[in-house]
mmCIF file of C-alpha atoms in Angstrom:
data_model
loop_
_atom_site.group_PDB
_atom_site.id
_atom_site.type_symbol
_atom_site.label_atom_id
_atom_site.label_comp_id
_atom_site.label_asym_id
_atom_site.label_seq_id
_atom_site.Cartn_x
_atom_site.Cartn_y
_atom_site.Cartn_z
ATOM 1 C CA MET E 9 -71.286 -84.139 57.451
ATOM 2 C CA ARG E 10 -74.910 -84.882 58.174
ATOM 3 C CA LEU E 11 -73.920 -87.201 61.069
ATOM 4 C CA GLU E 12 -71.661 -84.534 62.521
ATOM 5 C CA ARG E 13 -74.468 -81.954 62.357
ATOM 6 C CA SER E 14 -76.888 -84.385 64.002
ATOM 7 C CA PHE E 15 -74.417 -85.051 66.813
ATOM 8 C CA PHE E 16 -74.052 -81.355 67.633
ATOM 9 C CA VAL E 17 -77.809 -80.821 67.469
ATOM 10 C CA HIS E 18 -78.397 -83.598 69.995
ATOM 11 C CA LEU E 19 -75.569 -82.356 72.172
ATOM 12 C CA GLY E 20 -77.066 -78.886 72.201
ATOM 13 C CA LEU E 21 -80.467 -80.270 73.180
ATOM 14 C CA VAL E 22 -78.905 -82.223 76.075
ATOM 15 C CA VAL E 23 -77.104 -79.110 77.342
ATOM 16 C CA VAL E 24 -80.276 -77.017 77.141
ATOM 17 C CA ALA E 25 -82.283 -79.701 78.948
ATOM 18 C CA ALA E 26 -79.667 -79.944 81.681
ATOM 19 C CA LEU E 27 -79.616 -76.176 82.184
ATOM 20 C CA PHE E 28 -83.400 -76.100 82.304
ATOM 21 C CA ALA E 29 -83.461 -78.874 84.921
ATOM 22 C CA VAL E 30 -80.908 -77.042 87.071
ATOM 23 C CA LEU E 31 -82.908 -73.831 86.875
ATOM 24 C CA VAL E 32 -86.150 -75.604 87.824
ATOM 25 C CA TRP E 33 -84.467 -77.462 90.678
ATOM 26 C CA THR E 34 -82.873 -74.244 91.998
ATOM 27 C CA ARG E 35 -86.154 -72.382 91.673
ATOM 28 C CA ASP E 36 -88.027 -75.120 93.550
ATOM 29 C CA GLU E 37 -85.370 -75.167 96.287
ATOM 30 C CA LYS E 38 -85.657 -71.409 96.774
ATOM 31 C CA ALA E 39 -89.434 -71.512 96.648
ATOM 32 C CA SER E 40 -89.527 -74.298 99.207
ATOM 33 C CA ALA E 41 -87.162 -72.444 101.517
ATOM 34 C CA LEU E 42 -89.173 -69.250 101.199
ATOM 35 C CA ALA E 43 -92.423 -71.112 101.841
ATOM 36 C CA VAL E 44 -91.105 -72.557 105.087
ATOM 37 C CA ALA E 45 -89.565 -69.248 106.207
ATOM 38 C CA ASP E 46 -92.736 -67.290 105.423
ATOM 39 C CA VAL E 47 -95.216 -69.526 107.270
ATOM 40 C CA THR E 48 -95.541 -67.761 110.628
ATOM 41 C CA VAL E 49 -98.202 -69.031 112.996
ATOM 42 C CA TRP E 50 -97.587 -66.206 115.454
ATOM 43 C CA THR E 51 -94.873 -63.648 116.129
ATOM 44 C CA GLY E 52 -92.926 -62.978 119.306
ATOM 45 C CA ARG E 53 -89.508 -63.404 120.867
ATOM 46 C CA ALA E 54 -88.187 -66.181 123.072
ATOM 47 C CA GLU E 55 -87.526 -63.690 125.878
ATOM 48 C CA ASP E 56 -91.212 -62.669 125.744
ATOM 49 C CA VAL E 57 -92.375 -66.177 126.709
ATOM 50 C CA GLU E 58 -93.714 -66.019 130.263
ATOM 51 C CA ARG E 59 -95.496 -69.329 130.514
ATOM 52 C CA ILE E 60 -95.846 -72.553 128.503
ATOM 53 C CA ALA E 61 -98.697 -74.936 129.311
ATOM 54 C CA PHE E 62 -99.711 -78.219 127.720
ATOM 55 C CA GLU E 63 -102.890 -80.114 128.545
ATOM 56 C CA GLY E 64 -102.843 -83.653 127.186
ATOM 57 C CA LYS E 65 -105.078 -86.665 127.525
ATOM 58 C CA SER E 66 -103.441 -87.874 130.727
ATOM 59 C CA LYS E 67 -100.973 -85.156 131.633
ATOM 60 C CA THR E 68 -100.586 -81.449 132.304
ATOM 61 C CA VAL E 69 -97.287 -79.622 131.870
ATOM 62 C CA VAL E 70 -96.603 -76.058 132.983
ATOM 63 C CA LEU E 71 -93.328 -74.145 132.581
ATOM 64 C CA GLU E 72 -92.911 -70.762 134.263
ATOM 65 C CA ALA E 73 -90.142 -68.476 133.021
ATOM 66 C CA LYS E 74 -87.758 -67.074 135.654
ATOM 67 C CA THR E 75 -84.790 -64.715 135.496
ATOM 68 C CA ASP E 76 -81.959 -64.148 137.943
ATOM 69 C CA LYS E 77 -78.363 -62.917 137.832
ATOM 70 C CA GLU E 78 -77.321 -66.152 136.100
ATOM 71 C CA GLY E 79 -79.834 -65.681 133.300
ATOM 72 C CA ARG E 80 -83.156 -67.086 132.161
ATOM 73 C CA TYR E 81 -84.546 -70.495 133.105
ATOM 74 C CA PHE E 82 -87.838 -72.343 133.567
ATOM 75 C CA VAL E 83 -89.394 -74.130 136.525
ATOM 76 C CA GLY E 84 -91.660 -76.903 135.291
ATOM 77 C CA THR E 85 -94.402 -79.000 136.836
ATOM 78 C CA THR E 86 -96.015 -82.087 135.364
ATOM 79 C CA GLU E 87 -99.128 -83.870 136.568
ATOM 80 C CA ARG E 88 -99.518 -87.320 135.065
ATOM 81 C CA LYS E 89 -102.653 -89.394 135.632
ATOM 82 C CA THR E 90 -102.484 -93.167 135.855
ATOM 83 C CA THR E 91 -105.664 -95.213 135.906
ATOM 84 C CA PRO E 92 -105.414 -98.551 137.761
ATOM 85 C CA PRO E 93 -106.408 -101.625 135.730
ATOM 86 C CA ALA E 94 -110.070 -102.561 135.936
ATOM 87 C CA ASP E 95 -111.100 -105.454 138.190
ATOM 88 C CA LYS E 96 -111.450 -108.816 136.505
ATOM 89 C CA PRO E 97 -115.005 -109.877 135.728
ATOM 90 C CA LYS E 98 -116.573 -111.861 138.542
ATOM 91 C CA ASP E 99 -116.635 -115.627 138.056
ATOM 92 C CA PRO E 100 -120.293 -116.731 138.395
ATOM 93 C CA HIS E 101 -119.123 -120.073 139.905
ATOM 94 C CA GLN E 102 -116.957 -118.424 142.586
ATOM 95 C CA ASP E 103 -118.086 -118.291 146.206
ATOM 96 C CA PRO E 104 -119.549 -114.803 146.786
ATOM 97 C CA GLY E 105 -117.674 -114.536 150.064
ATOM 98 C CA ASP E 106 -114.307 -114.892 148.290
ATOM 99 C CA ASP E 107 -114.729 -111.861 146.091
ATOM 100 C CA ALA E 108 -115.290 -108.138 146.409
ATOM 101 C CA PRO E 109 -118.827 -106.811 145.870
ATOM 102 C CA GLU E 110 -119.845 -107.077 142.242
ATOM 103 C CA ASP E 111 -120.878 -103.421 142.100
ATOM 104 C CA ALA E 112 -117.680 -102.021 143.647
ATOM 105 C CA PRO E 113 -116.850 -98.546 142.214
ATOM 106 C CA PRO E 114 -113.886 -98.328 139.835
ATOM 107 C CA ALA E 115 -110.582 -97.266 141.312
ATOM 108 C CA GLU E 116 -109.781 -93.563 141.111
ATOM 109 C CA PRO E 117 -106.848 -92.541 138.897
ATOM 110 C CA THR E 118 -103.667 -91.564 140.691
ATOM 111 C CA VAL E 119 -101.862 -88.323 139.936
ATOM 112 C CA LYS E 120 -98.081 -88.049 140.090
ATOM 113 C CA THR E 121 -96.675 -84.526 140.314
ATOM 114 C CA THR E 122 -93.092 -83.853 139.233
ATOM 115 C CA THR E 123 -91.093 -80.648 139.555
ATOM 116 C CA PHE E 124 -88.087 -79.918 137.359
ATOM 117 C CA VAL E 125 -85.733 -77.145 136.299
ATOM 118 C CA SER E 126 -85.026 -76.521 132.627
ATOM 119 C CA VAL E 127 -82.330 -74.159 131.366
ATOM 120 C CA ALA E 128 -80.883 -75.089 127.975
ATOM 121 C CA ALA E 129 -83.816 -77.243 126.819
ATOM 122 C CA GLY E 130 -86.395 -74.798 128.189
ATOM 123 C CA ASN E 131 -84.843 -71.843 126.393
ATOM 124 C CA LYS E 132 -84.565 -73.886 123.196
ATOM 125 C CA LEU E 133 -88.288 -74.708 123.424
ATOM 126 C CA ALA E 134 -89.092 -71.013 123.935
ATOM 127 C CA GLU E 135 -87.087 -70.183 120.809
ATOM 128 C CA ALA E 136 -89.067 -72.798 118.870
ATOM 129 C CA ILE E 137 -92.455 -71.312 119.798
ATOM 130 C CA ALA E 138 -91.718 -67.567 119.738
ATOM 131 C CA PRO E 139 -91.923 -66.848 116.939
ATOM 132 C CA LEU E 140 -93.712 -70.047 115.974
ATOM 133 C CA LYS E 141 -92.786 -71.075 112.443
ATOM 134 C CA ALA E 142 -94.628 -73.822 110.581
ATOM 135 C CA LEU E 143 -93.176 -76.228 108.061
ATOM 136 C CA ARG E 144 -96.172 -75.567 105.833
ATOM 137 C CA SER E 145 -99.712 -74.225 105.948
ATOM 138 C CA ILE E 146 -102.652 -76.550 105.329
ATOM 139 C CA GLY E 147 -105.334 -73.859 105.608
ATOM 140 C CA ARG E 148 -108.747 -74.166 107.181
ATOM 141 C CA ILE E 149 -110.375 -77.556 106.970
ATOM 142 C CA ALA E 150 -113.964 -78.707 107.212
ATOM 143 C CA ASP E 151 -115.120 -80.473 110.371
ATOM 144 C CA ASP E 152 -115.561 -83.742 108.500
ATOM 145 C CA ARG E 153 -111.815 -83.717 107.660
ATOM 146 C CA ALA E 154 -110.569 -83.110 111.204
ATOM 147 C CA ALA E 155 -109.918 -86.832 111.738
ATOM 148 C CA GLU E 156 -107.508 -86.858 108.774
ATOM 149 C CA PHE E 157 -105.185 -84.584 110.745
ATOM 150 C CA GLY E 158 -105.769 -86.081 114.183
ATOM 151 C CA LEU E 159 -107.753 -83.028 115.240
ATOM 152 C CA ALA E 160 -111.052 -84.818 115.925
ATOM 153 C CA GLU E 161 -109.403 -86.321 119.029
ATOM 154 C CA PRO E 162 -106.294 -84.125 119.470
ATOM 155 C CA GLU E 163 -103.284 -85.018 121.572
ATOM 156 C CA GLY E 164 -103.629 -81.849 123.617
ATOM 157 C CA THR E 165 -103.599 -78.063 123.707
ATOM 158 C CA LEU E 166 -100.542 -75.848 123.905
ATOM 159 C CA THR E 167 -101.042 -72.436 125.520
ATOM 160 C CA VAL E 168 -98.236 -69.879 125.340
ATOM 161 C CA LYS E 169 -98.284 -66.624 127.299
ATOM 162 C CA LEU E 170 -96.374 -63.923 125.428
ATOM 163 C CA ARG E 171 -96.040 -60.600 127.267
ATOM 164 C CA GLY E 172 -99.431 -61.064 128.888
ATOM 165 C CA ALA E 173 -101.249 -62.313 125.770
ATOM 166 C CA GLU E 174 -102.151 -65.978 125.314
ATOM 167 C CA ARG E 175 -101.922 -67.966 122.091
ATOM 168 C CA LYS E 176 -103.382 -71.465 121.776
ATOM 169 C CA LEU E 177 -102.492 -74.327 119.493
ATOM 170 C CA VAL E 178 -104.350 -77.643 119.294
ATOM 171 C CA LEU E 179 -101.903 -80.456 118.578
ATOM 172 C CA GLY E 180 -103.174 -83.211 116.330
ATOM 173 C CA GLY E 181 -101.771 -86.326 114.707
ATOM 174 C CA ALA E 182 -98.394 -87.056 113.210
ATOM 175 C CA THR E 183 -97.642 -86.123 109.615
ATOM 176 C CA PRO E 184 -96.722 -88.870 107.111
ATOM 177 C CA GLY E 185 -93.415 -90.250 108.322
ATOM 178 C CA GLY E 186 -94.265 -89.492 111.944
ATOM 179 C CA ALA E 187 -91.602 -86.839 112.580
ATOM 180 C CA ASP E 188 -93.815 -83.751 112.663
ATOM 181 C CA ARG E 189 -97.305 -82.801 113.858
ATOM 182 C CA TYR E 190 -100.455 -81.195 112.559
ATOM 183 C CA ALA E 191 -101.715 -78.290 114.659
ATOM 184 C CA ARG E 192 -104.567 -75.784 114.543
ATOM 185 C CA ASP E 193 -104.279 -72.187 115.676
ATOM 186 C CA GLU E 194 -107.337 -71.523 117.842
ATOM 187 C CA ALA E 195 -107.355 -67.806 117.009
ATOM 188 C CA THR E 196 -107.558 -68.243 113.231
ATOM 189 C CA GLY E 197 -108.681 -71.831 112.661
ATOM 190 C CA GLU E 198 -105.719 -72.360 110.337
ATOM 191 C CA VAL E 199 -104.081 -75.801 110.296
ATOM 192 C CA TYR E 200 -100.312 -76.168 109.991
ATOM 193 C CA ALA E 201 -97.609 -78.795 110.001
ATOM 194 C CA ILE E 202 -95.108 -77.927 112.759
ATOM 195 C CA LYS E 203 -91.925 -79.527 114.024
ATOM 196 C CA GLY E 204 -92.628 -82.603 116.124
ATOM 197 C CA ASP E 205 -89.968 -81.748 118.717
ATOM 198 C CA ILE E 206 -92.381 -79.283 120.323
ATOM 199 C CA TYR E 207 -94.888 -82.036 121.086
ATOM 200 C CA ARG E 208 -92.233 -84.569 122.101
ATOM 201 C CA ASP E 209 -90.618 -82.107 124.520
ATOM 202 C CA LEU E 210 -93.935 -81.446 126.236
ATOM 203 C CA ASP E 211 -95.213 -85.025 126.160
ATOM 204 C CA THR E 212 -92.160 -86.248 128.112
ATOM 205 C CA ALA E 213 -91.171 -82.953 129.709
ATOM 206 C CA GLU E 214 -89.920 -84.474 132.966
ATOM 207 C CA SER E 215 -87.187 -86.306 131.059
ATOM 208 C CA ARG E 216 -86.533 -84.290 127.868
ATOM 209 C CA LEU E 217 -86.605 -80.851 129.503
ATOM 210 C CA LEU E 218 -85.046 -81.711 132.866
ATOM 211 C CA GLU E 219 -81.743 -79.894 133.437
ATOM 212 C CA ARG E 220 -78.835 -82.282 134.042
ATOM 213 C CA ASP E 221 -75.859 -79.974 133.538
ATOM 214 C CA LEU E 222 -74.564 -78.587 136.822
ATOM 215 C CA HIS E 223 -72.860 -75.537 135.327
ATOM 216 C CA GLU E 224 -72.767 -73.539 132.118
ATOM 217 C CA TRP E 225 -68.993 -73.174 132.182
ATOM 218 C CA LYS E 226 -66.516 -75.915 131.386
ATOM 219 C CA ASP E 227 -63.938 -77.486 133.662
ATOM 220 C CA VAL E 228 -61.065 -75.953 131.674
ATOM 221 C CA ASP E 229 -62.324 -72.466 132.606
ATOM 222 C CA LEU E 230 -61.610 -72.988 136.313
ATOM 223 C CA ALA E 231 -58.615 -71.537 138.173
ATOM 224 C CA LYS E 232 -59.261 -72.657 141.747
ATOM 225 C CA ALA E 233 -61.904 -73.858 144.199
ATOM 226 C CA ARG E 234 -62.739 -73.866 147.887
ATOM 227 C CA VAL E 235 -63.987 -77.088 149.508
ATOM 228 C CA ILE E 236 -66.083 -76.611 152.660
ATOM 229 C CA ALA E 237 -67.221 -79.413 154.976
ATOM 230 C CA GLY E 238 -68.569 -78.418 158.368
ATOM 231 C CA ASP E 239 -66.099 -76.040 160.008
ATOM 232 C CA LYS E 240 -63.250 -77.202 157.777
ATOM 233 C CA ARG E 241 -62.237 -75.770 154.428
ATOM 234 C CA ARG E 242 -59.459 -76.136 151.894
ATOM 235 C CA GLU E 243 -58.251 -74.185 148.890
ATOM 236 C CA ILE E 244 -57.257 -76.119 145.758
ATOM 237 C CA VAL E 245 -55.991 -74.945 142.373
ATOM 238 C CA ARG E 246 -56.502 -76.091 138.816
ATOM 239 C CA SER E 247 -53.183 -76.745 137.072
ATOM 240 C CA GLY E 248 -51.808 -78.417 133.967
ATOM 241 C CA ASP E 249 -51.835 -77.795 130.255
ATOM 242 C CA GLU E 250 -54.948 -77.497 128.114
ATOM 243 C CA GLY E 251 -56.561 -80.921 127.876
ATOM 244 C CA LYS E 252 -54.521 -82.252 130.806
ATOM 245 C CA LYS E 253 -55.911 -80.260 133.709
ATOM 246 C CA PHE E 254 -55.661 -81.569 137.271
ATOM 247 C CA TRP E 255 -56.372 -80.465 140.827
ATOM 248 C CA ALA E 256 -53.458 -79.617 143.108
ATOM 249 C CA ASP E 257 -52.589 -78.043 146.423
ATOM 250 C CA PRO E 258 -51.591 -74.346 146.216
ATOM 251 C CA ALA E 259 -48.302 -75.163 147.960
ATOM 252 C CA SER E 260 -47.301 -77.508 145.110
ATOM 253 C CA PRO E 261 -49.387 -76.486 142.059
ATOM 254 C CA GLU E 262 -47.383 -78.621 139.633
ATOM 255 C CA GLN E 263 -48.022 -81.858 141.519
ATOM 256 C CA ILE E 264 -51.232 -83.836 140.974
ATOM 257 C CA ASP E 265 -53.275 -84.405 144.120
ATOM 258 C CA GLU E 266 -54.986 -87.692 143.267
ATOM 259 C CA THR E 267 -57.119 -87.739 146.427
ATOM 260 C CA VAL E 268 -58.611 -84.358 145.624
ATOM 261 C CA GLY E 269 -58.914 -85.153 141.917
ATOM 262 C CA ASN E 270 -60.785 -88.415 142.516
ATOM 263 C CA TRP E 271 -63.138 -86.752 144.995
ATOM 264 C CA MET E 272 -63.892 -83.838 142.665
ATOM 265 C CA SER E 273 -64.558 -86.297 139.824
ATOM 266 C CA LYS E 274 -67.084 -88.208 141.940
ATOM 267 C CA LEU E 275 -68.801 -84.973 142.903
ATOM 268 C CA ASP E 276 -68.959 -83.898 139.260
ATOM 269 C CA ARG E 277 -70.567 -87.217 138.253
ATOM 270 C CA LEU E 278 -73.626 -86.500 140.382
ATOM 271 C CA ARG E 279 -76.593 -85.546 138.210
ATOM 272 C CA PRO E 280 -80.158 -84.712 139.318
ATOM 273 C CA THR E 281 -82.764 -87.322 138.476
ATOM 274 C CA GLU E 282 -85.644 -85.205 139.790
ATOM 275 C CA TYR E 283 -86.105 -81.875 141.545
ATOM 276 C CA VAL E 284 -87.974 -80.732 144.644
ATOM 277 C CA ALA E 285 -89.889 -77.469 144.883
ATOM 278 C CA ALA E 286 -88.567 -76.700 148.379
ATOM 279 C CA ALA E 287 -85.316 -77.464 150.173
ATOM 280 C CA PRO E 288 -85.357 -80.833 151.981
ATOM 281 C CA GLU E 289 -86.400 -80.642 155.618
ATOM 282 C CA GLN E 290 -83.755 -81.332 158.245
ATOM 283 C CA LYS E 291 -81.061 -81.199 155.603
ATOM 284 C CA GLU E 292 -77.426 -81.698 156.552
ATOM 285 C CA VAL E 293 -74.772 -80.115 154.341
ATOM 286 C CA VAL E 294 -72.285 -82.804 153.304
ATOM 287 C CA ALA E 295 -69.976 -80.516 151.347
ATOM 288 C CA ARG E 296 -69.961 -77.270 149.411
ATOM 289 C CA VAL E 297 -67.515 -76.327 146.660
ATOM 290 C CA GLU E 298 -67.158 -72.731 145.491
ATOM 291 C CA TYR E 299 -65.494 -72.323 142.105
ATOM 292 C CA THR E 300 -63.406 -69.445 140.787
ATOM 293 C CA GLY E 301 -62.564 -68.880 137.147
ATOM 294 C CA ARG E 302 -60.071 -66.613 135.461
ATOM 295 C CA SER E 303 -62.522 -63.710 135.635
ATOM 296 C CA GLY E 304 -63.856 -64.273 139.158
ATOM 297 C CA ASP E 305 -66.518 -66.356 140.908
ATOM 298 C CA SER E 306 -67.961 -69.047 138.643
ATOM 299 C CA GLY E 307 -70.518 -70.777 140.830
ATOM 300 C CA PHE E 308 -70.910 -73.490 143.418
ATOM 301 C CA VAL E 309 -72.189 -76.955 144.140
ATOM 302 C CA GLU E 310 -73.721 -77.994 147.452
ATOM 303 C CA LEU E 311 -74.469 -81.594 148.394
ATOM 304 C CA VAL E 312 -76.901 -82.174 151.263
ATOM 305 C CA LYS E 313 -78.301 -85.214 153.007
ATOM 306 C CA GLY E 314 -81.981 -85.316 153.802
ATOM 307 C CA PRO E 315 -84.071 -87.504 156.099
ATOM 308 C CA PRO E 316 -84.594 -91.195 155.263
ATOM 309 C CA GLY E 317 -86.581 -91.796 152.101
ATOM 310 C CA ALA E 318 -88.804 -94.670 151.019
ATOM 311 C CA SER E 319 -85.852 -97.081 151.151
ATOM 312 C CA GLY E 320 -85.178 -96.277 154.786
ATOM 313 C CA LYS E 321 -81.858 -94.678 153.879
ATOM 314 C CA PRO E 322 -81.277 -90.936 153.609
ATOM 315 C CA ASP E 323 -81.802 -89.223 150.278
ATOM 316 C CA TYR E 324 -79.142 -86.929 148.841
ATOM 317 C CA PHE E 325 -79.778 -83.661 147.038
ATOM 318 C CA LEU E 326 -77.597 -81.269 145.100
ATOM 319 C CA VAL E 327 -77.981 -77.610 144.111
ATOM 320 C CA THR E 328 -75.814 -75.344 141.952
ATOM 321 C CA GLU E 329 -75.989 -71.824 140.537
ATOM 322 C CA ARG E 330 -77.451 -73.352 137.352
ATOM 323 C CA THR E 331 -80.007 -75.778 138.788
ATOM 324 C CA ARG E 332 -81.407 -73.235 141.312
ATOM 325 C CA LEU E 333 -83.537 -75.939 142.977
ATOM 326 C CA TYR E 334 -82.361 -79.000 144.896
ATOM 327 C CA GLY E 335 -82.200 -82.091 142.726
ATOM 328 C CA LYS E 336 -82.221 -85.656 143.985
ATOM 329 C CA VAL E 337 -79.036 -87.559 143.063
ATOM 330 C CA PRO E 338 -78.097 -91.270 143.160
ATOM 331 C CA ALA E 339 -77.358 -92.245 146.750
ATOM 332 C CA GLY E 340 -74.531 -94.655 145.907
ATOM 333 C CA VAL E 341 -72.121 -92.058 144.483
ATOM 334 C CA ALA E 342 -73.294 -89.418 146.971
ATOM 335 C CA GLU E 343 -72.398 -91.720 149.870
ATOM 336 C CA GLN E 344 -68.883 -92.138 148.448
ATOM 337 C CA VAL E 345 -68.511 -88.353 148.239
ATOM 338 C CA GLU E 346 -69.598 -88.058 151.876
ATOM 339 C CA GLN E 347 -67.276 -90.842 153.054
ATOM 340 C CA ASP E 348 -64.238 -89.394 151.268
ATOM 341 C CA VAL E 349 -64.680 -85.683 152.029
ATOM 342 C CA GLY E 350 -62.737 -86.051 155.294
ATOM 343 C CA ALA E 351 -59.608 -86.974 153.323
ATOM 344 C CA VAL E 352 -59.916 -83.782 151.272
ATOM 345 C CA VAL E 353 -60.407 -81.180 154.036
ATOM 346 C CA LYS E 354 -58.406 -82.894 156.808
#
């Protein structure tokens, strides 16, 4: 009897302890979630972001918000400084005539400017910074502790223009684990831990933010297209079941036109590697395709050939309703598109 009573006493204690642990764990989870949700560095809306600028140790990134009938996008510019390696120390035993003057001035750093368009990634960045939510608040810190958070020699300064007002954030070092960043709000002096994606997007903006998608819509949404090359043009239709779509001639919509399909696939594989602020000079239009969906006009793609580039061969550029600016594309595939367009619009 005594053993049975002892068993139930211990069992009751285990149950109570388990319930207590669950309650504590649930409370901590809710508290943690509320703490993250409540830490607002500054308010605002993504659509209020007019300009995003980042000044780093060797780079400057600026994104200007734009809006047209297709929606909201950003035009970005990066300036990256590269300092040439220092000259080797002069060998005291070398003939003076075989070497440059010992007191020659150091080489000036070179600056590379890159232009890019950002749609999806740019809007996602705007959503991340307006409103700007922190993972946690550190509070104000003394000057002698700035180095602990990488703020004695920060990575750079982020300036966001929201409806005419500017907010500034100094980006410091990585948090333990390296995924996120410490940052200080210049207006309040408060230090926070913020998501590291913001810094990574800006640090390598010309690659992470560059728009590579030619259109917002998907291929399955198309109904027909018009291919234009010079004074020739041809109408084609999109046929087939869902998941097995193909291009065909309107006269025989149930028959696959492999020539057209292969050419359209090559055109669709072209992706901008960099953008130019202005249309290429002396450009020659290789081909233009105007797309129509079930609800009307969907967009276009235009491939042009510019003057010879650094390689001595012409550069190719592409523009669509989504990219807005001309983007440089790989010449190899572009040349195939140019060579084969005559078989499509013959």
